[in-house]
Coordinates of C-alpha atoms and ligand atoms in Angstrom, one line a residue:
M235 CA -15.0 11.9 -8.1
N236 CA -17.3 10.6 -10.8
I237 CA -18.1 6.9 -10.6
K238 CA -19.8 5.0 -13.5
I239 CA -21.4 1.7 -12.6
F240 CA -22.3 -0.8 -15.3
S241 CA -24.9 -3.2 -13.8
L242 CA -28.0 -5.2 -14.8
F243 CA -29.5 -4.2 -11.4
P244 CA -28.9 -0.5 -10.9
E245 CA -31.7 -0.3 -8.3
M246 CA -29.6 -2.5 -6.0
F247 CA -27.4 0.5 -5.4
Q248 CA -30.2 2.6 -3.9
G249 CA -29.4 2.9 -0.2
A250 CA -25.7 2.0 -0.3
L251 CA -24.9 5.1 -2.4
T252 CA -27.8 7.4 -1.4
E253 CA -27.8 7.1 2.4
S254 CA -25.4 8.1 5.1
L255 CA -22.0 9.5 4.3
L256 CA -21.9 8.6 0.6
G257 CA -25.4 10.2 0.1
K258 CA -24.2 13.3 1.9
A259 CA -21.1 13.5 -0.2
T260 CA -23.2 13.2 -3.3
Q261 CA -25.4 16.1 -2.1
K262 CA -22.2 18.1 -1.5
G263 CA -21.0 17.4 -5.0
I264 CA -17.9 15.5 -3.8
L265 CA -19.2 12.3 -5.4
N266 CA -21.2 11.7 -8.5
F267 CA -22.7 8.3 -9.4
E268 CA -23.8 7.3 -12.9
M269 CA -25.8 4.1 -13.3
I270 CA -25.6 2.4 -16.7
N271 CA -27.7 -0.7 -17.3
F272 CA -25.8 -2.6 -20.0
R273 CA -29.0 -4.5 -20.9
D274 CA -29.8 -1.3 -22.9
Y275 CA -26.9 -2.3 -25.2
A276 CA -28.1 -5.8 -25.9
T277 CA -28.0 -6.6 -29.7
N278 CA -31.0 -8.9 -29.9
K279 CA -34.7 -8.1 -29.8
F280 CA -35.2 -10.0 -26.6
Q281 CA -32.5 -7.9 -24.9
H282 CA -30.7 -11.1 -23.7
V283 CA -27.3 -10.3 -22.1
D284 CA -26.2 -13.8 -21.3
D285 CA -26.0 -17.1 -23.1
T286 CA -24.9 -20.7 -22.7
P287 CA -21.1 -21.4 -22.7
Y288 CA -19.4 -22.8 -25.8
G289 CA -18.0 -26.3 -25.1
G290 CA -20.9 -27.0 -22.8
G291 CA -21.1 -26.6 -19.0
V292 CA -23.8 -25.4 -16.6
G293 CA -25.0 -21.9 -16.2
M294 CA -25.0 -18.8 -18.3
L295 CA -22.2 -16.3 -19.2
L296 CA -22.5 -12.6 -19.8
M297 CA -22.0 -11.9 -23.5
P298 CA -19.3 -9.3 -24.5
E299 CA -21.4 -7.0 -26.8
P300 CA -23.7 -5.3 -24.2
I301 CA -20.9 -4.6 -21.8
V302 CA -18.3 -3.5 -24.4
Y303 CA -20.8 -1.3 -26.3
A304 CA -21.9 0.3 -23.0
L305 CA -18.3 1.0 -22.0
R306 CA -17.6 2.4 -25.4
D307 CA -20.6 4.7 -25.3
H308 CA -19.7 6.1 -21.8
I309 CA -15.9 6.1 -21.7
A310 CA -13.8 7.8 -24.3
P311 CA -10.8 5.8 -25.6
E312 CA -8.3 8.4 -24.4
D313 CA -9.9 8.5 -21.0
N314 CA -7.6 7.0 -18.3
T315 CA -10.5 6.0 -16.0
P316 CA -9.8 2.7 -14.4
I317 CA -12.4 0.2 -15.5
I318 CA -12.8 -2.3 -12.7
L319 CA -14.4 -5.7 -13.1
T320 CA -15.6 -7.6 -10.0
S321 CA -15.2 -11.4 -10.0
P322 CA -14.0 -14.2 -7.9
Q323 CA -11.0 -14.6 -10.2
G324 CA -9.8 -11.1 -9.5
K325 CA -6.9 -9.9 -7.3
I326 CA -8.0 -9.7 -3.7
F327 CA -9.0 -6.1 -3.0
K328 CA -7.0 -4.5 -0.2
Q329 CA -6.7 -1.1 1.5
E330 CA -3.7 -0.3 -0.6
D331 CA -5.9 -0.7 -3.7
A332 CA -8.5 1.6 -2.3
N333 CA -5.7 4.1 -1.5
R334 CA -4.5 4.0 -5.1
L335 CA -7.9 4.2 -6.7
A336 CA -9.0 7.1 -4.5
Q337 CA -6.4 9.2 -6.4
Y338 CA -8.4 9.2 -9.7
D339 CA -11.0 11.8 -10.8
S340 CA -13.2 9.0 -12.2
L341 CA -13.7 5.3 -11.9
A342 CA -15.9 2.7 -13.7
F343 CA -17.1 -0.6 -12.3
V344 CA -18.4 -3.5 -14.3
C345 CA -20.5 -5.8 -12.1
G346 CA -20.0 -9.4 -13.1
H347 CA -23.0 -11.5 -12.8
Y348 CA -24.6 -14.9 -13.1
E349 CA -22.0 -17.6 -13.3
G350 CA -19.4 -15.5 -15.0
F351 CA -18.7 -13.7 -18.2
D352 CA -17.2 -14.1 -21.7
E353 CA -13.4 -14.1 -21.4
R354 CA -13.1 -11.4 -24.1
I355 CA -14.6 -8.9 -21.7
R356 CA -11.3 -8.9 -19.8
D357 CA -9.7 -7.2 -22.8
Y358 CA -11.8 -4.1 -22.2
V359 CA -11.2 -3.6 -18.4
T360 CA -8.1 -2.3 -16.6
D361 CA -8.4 -4.0 -13.3
E362 CA -10.2 -7.1 -11.9
Y363 CA -10.8 -7.5 -8.2
S364 CA -12.4 -10.0 -5.8
I365 CA -13.6 -9.0 -2.4
G366 CA -12.9 -12.4 -1.0
D367 CA -12.7 -16.2 -1.7
Y368 CA -16.4 -16.9 -1.9
V369 CA -18.8 -16.9 -4.8
L370 CA -21.7 -14.4 -4.8
T371 CA -24.8 -14.2 -7.0
G372 CA -23.6 -10.9 -8.5
G373 CA -20.9 -8.3 -8.6
E374 CA -23.1 -5.5 -7.3
L375 CA -22.3 -6.0 -3.6
P376 CA -18.5 -6.3 -4.3
T377 CA -18.8 -3.0 -6.3
M378 CA -20.6 -1.3 -3.3
V379 CA -17.9 -2.6 -0.9
M380 CA -15.1 -1.3 -3.1
I381 CA -16.8 2.1 -3.7
D382 CA -17.4 2.5 0.0
S383 CA -13.7 1.8 0.9
I384 CA -12.5 4.2 -1.8
A385 CA -14.9 7.0 -1.4
R386 CA -14.3 7.4 2.4
L387 CA -10.7 8.3 1.5
I388 CA -11.8 11.3 -0.5
P389 CA -11.4 14.6 1.4
G390 CA -14.8 15.8 2.8
V391 CA -16.5 12.4 2.7
I392 CA -15.8 11.5 6.3
K393 CA -15.6 14.2 8.9
E394 CA -12.2 13.6 10.3
Q395 CA -9.6 12.9 7.6
A396 CA -7.3 11.9 10.5
S397 CA -9.7 9.2 11.5
Y398 CA -8.9 7.1 8.4
E399 CA -5.2 7.7 8.8
E400 CA -5.5 5.8 12.2
D401 CA -7.6 3.1 10.6
S402 CA -6.4 -0.5 11.1
F403 CA -5.3 -1.4 7.6
Y404 CA -4.3 2.2 6.8
Q405 CA -1.3 1.7 9.2
G406 CA -0.9 -2.0 8.6
L407 CA -2.0 -3.2 12.0
L408 CA -5.5 -4.0 13.5
E409 CA -7.1 -1.3 15.5
Y410 CA -6.5 -1.2 19.3
P411 CA -9.6 -1.8 21.6
Q412 CA -11.8 1.3 21.8
Y413 CA -14.1 2.4 24.6
T414 CA -16.8 5.1 25.2
K415 CA -19.2 5.8 28.0
P416 CA -20.2 4.4 30.4
R417 CA -17.0 3.8 32.3
S418 CA -18.4 0.6 33.8
F419 CA -20.8 -1.7 31.9
E420 CA -22.0 -4.9 33.6
G421 CA -18.8 -5.0 35.6
K422 CA -16.6 -4.4 32.6
E423 CA -14.4 -1.4 33.2
V424 CA -12.7 1.0 30.8
P425 CA -8.9 0.5 31.1
E426 CA -7.6 3.0 33.7
V427 CA -4.8 4.3 31.4
L428 CA -7.5 5.7 29.0
L429 CA -8.9 7.8 31.9
S430 CA -5.5 9.1 33.0
G431 CA -5.2 12.0 30.7
H432 CA -1.5 11.0 30.3
H433 CA -1.3 11.2 26.5
E434 CA 2.1 9.4 26.1
N435 CA 1.0 6.5 28.3
I436 CA -2.3 6.3 26.3
R437 CA -0.4 6.3 23.0
R438 CA 1.9 3.6 24.1
W439 CA -1.0 1.5 25.5
Q440 CA -2.9 1.9 22.1
K441 CA 0.2 0.9 20.1
K442 CA 0.8 -2.2 22.3
E443 CA -2.8 -3.3 22.2
A444 CA -2.9 -2.9 18.4
L445 CA 0.2 -5.1 18.2
R446 CA -1.4 -7.6 20.6
R447 CA -4.6 -7.8 18.6
T448 CA -2.7 -8.1 15.3
Y449 CA -0.4 -10.8 16.9
Q450 CA -3.5 -12.8 18.1
R451 CA -5.7 -12.4 15.0
R452 CA -3.7 -11.5 12.0
P453 CA 0.0 -12.7 12.2
D454 CA 0.1 -12.4 8.4
L455 CA -0.2 -8.6 8.7
L456 CA 2.6 -8.6 11.3
A457 CA 4.9 -10.5 8.9
N458 CA 4.5 -7.7 6.4
Y459 CA 4.8 -4.9 9.0
S460 CA 8.0 -2.9 9.5
L461 CA 8.4 -2.6 13.3
S462 CA 10.0 0.5 14.8
K463 CA 12.4 0.0 17.8
E464 CA 9.6 0.9 20.2
E465 CA 7.2 -1.4 18.5
R466 CA 9.7 -4.3 18.6
K467 CA 10.0 -3.9 22.3
L468 CA 6.2 -3.6 22.8
L469 CA 5.7 -6.7 20.6
D470 CA 8.3 -8.7 22.6
A471 CA 6.4 -7.8 25.8
V472 CA 3.1 -8.8 24.2
I473 CA 4.5 -12.2 23.1
D474 CA 5.9 -12.8 26.6
E475 CA 2.5 -12.0 28.1
E476 CA 0.6 -14.1 25.6
L477 CA 2.9 -17.1 26.1
Q478 CA 2.5 -16.8 29.9
K479 CA -1.3 -16.9 29.4
N480 CA -1.2 -20.3 27.6
Ligands
4H4_719 C1 -18.4 -14.8 -11.5 C2 -19.8 -16.0 -10.0 C3 -17.8 -16.0 -11.8 C4 -19.2 -17.2 -10.3 C5 -19.4 -14.8 -10.5 C6 -18.2 -17.2 -11.2 C7 -17.3 -11.8 -6.6 C8 -16.4 -11.8 -5.5 C9 -18.2 -12.8 -7.0 C10 -21.1 -13.1 -9.4 C11 -19.9 -13.6 -10.1 C12 -19.9 -13.4 -8.7 N1 -17.0 -10.6 -7.2 N2 -15.7 -10.7 -5.5 N3 -16.2 -12.8 -4.6 N4 -18.5 -19.6 -12.4 N5 -18.9 -12.5 -8.1 O1 -18.4 -13.8 -6.3 O2 -16.4 -18.3 -12.6 O3 -17.0 -19.3 -10.5 O4 -16.1 -10.0 -6.6 S1 -17.4 -18.6 -11.7

């Protein structure tokens, strides 16, 4: 996958895209990142890319020319590459969006910045996403977050493709509690069932505990989750147990 990133601060991506799994995937040729600084497309001699808002108001807005000219210079009109703008006004980015975007051969990200951008820029992008209901100083971190969640779905980026298929949000529930060595840590024991070697009992325990965790922490996910007969029975047992605790 080729990923073009349009940002005023390309050096911010050093590390996030060059280290660990994404760095290794780049070395293997699975991922390719292109950094484009749209300040290079500013139309004034001072290379300004933002200006004050018409109608007054505090802060500065990114002007349309630098971004639009940079997009036009790097993405052909007939290209079906998704052009993704990051901003607090975007659709909340979810796993299903990562799953969809991971299917493309190329993606482009426009990092919003300062206090916002000229509305006309929205006519030149295909998607607008927010990573959450809070305001950041720039769109670079949201772009890194989205790229990370998308790239890990591309074959060869993470070792075990199956591992993401068991991911929390990939299946619509939160992950069950996981344990590794030692068996006993400061008096805290690994659940016996996980040491039993009885795979069916382990599978059922993991499913029940995923339902419990989702019930406790994210009832909204449960509301959208289609329960199998077994899961319905396990969830009923979880609810009974939780009600008895309180
Ligand atoms: C844009 C800040 C608009 C404030 C920005 C406004 C996010 C986010 C983000 C830099 C940009 C901010 N981007 N998810 N959350 N004045 N980007 O906060 O319209 O409120 O993706 S404003």
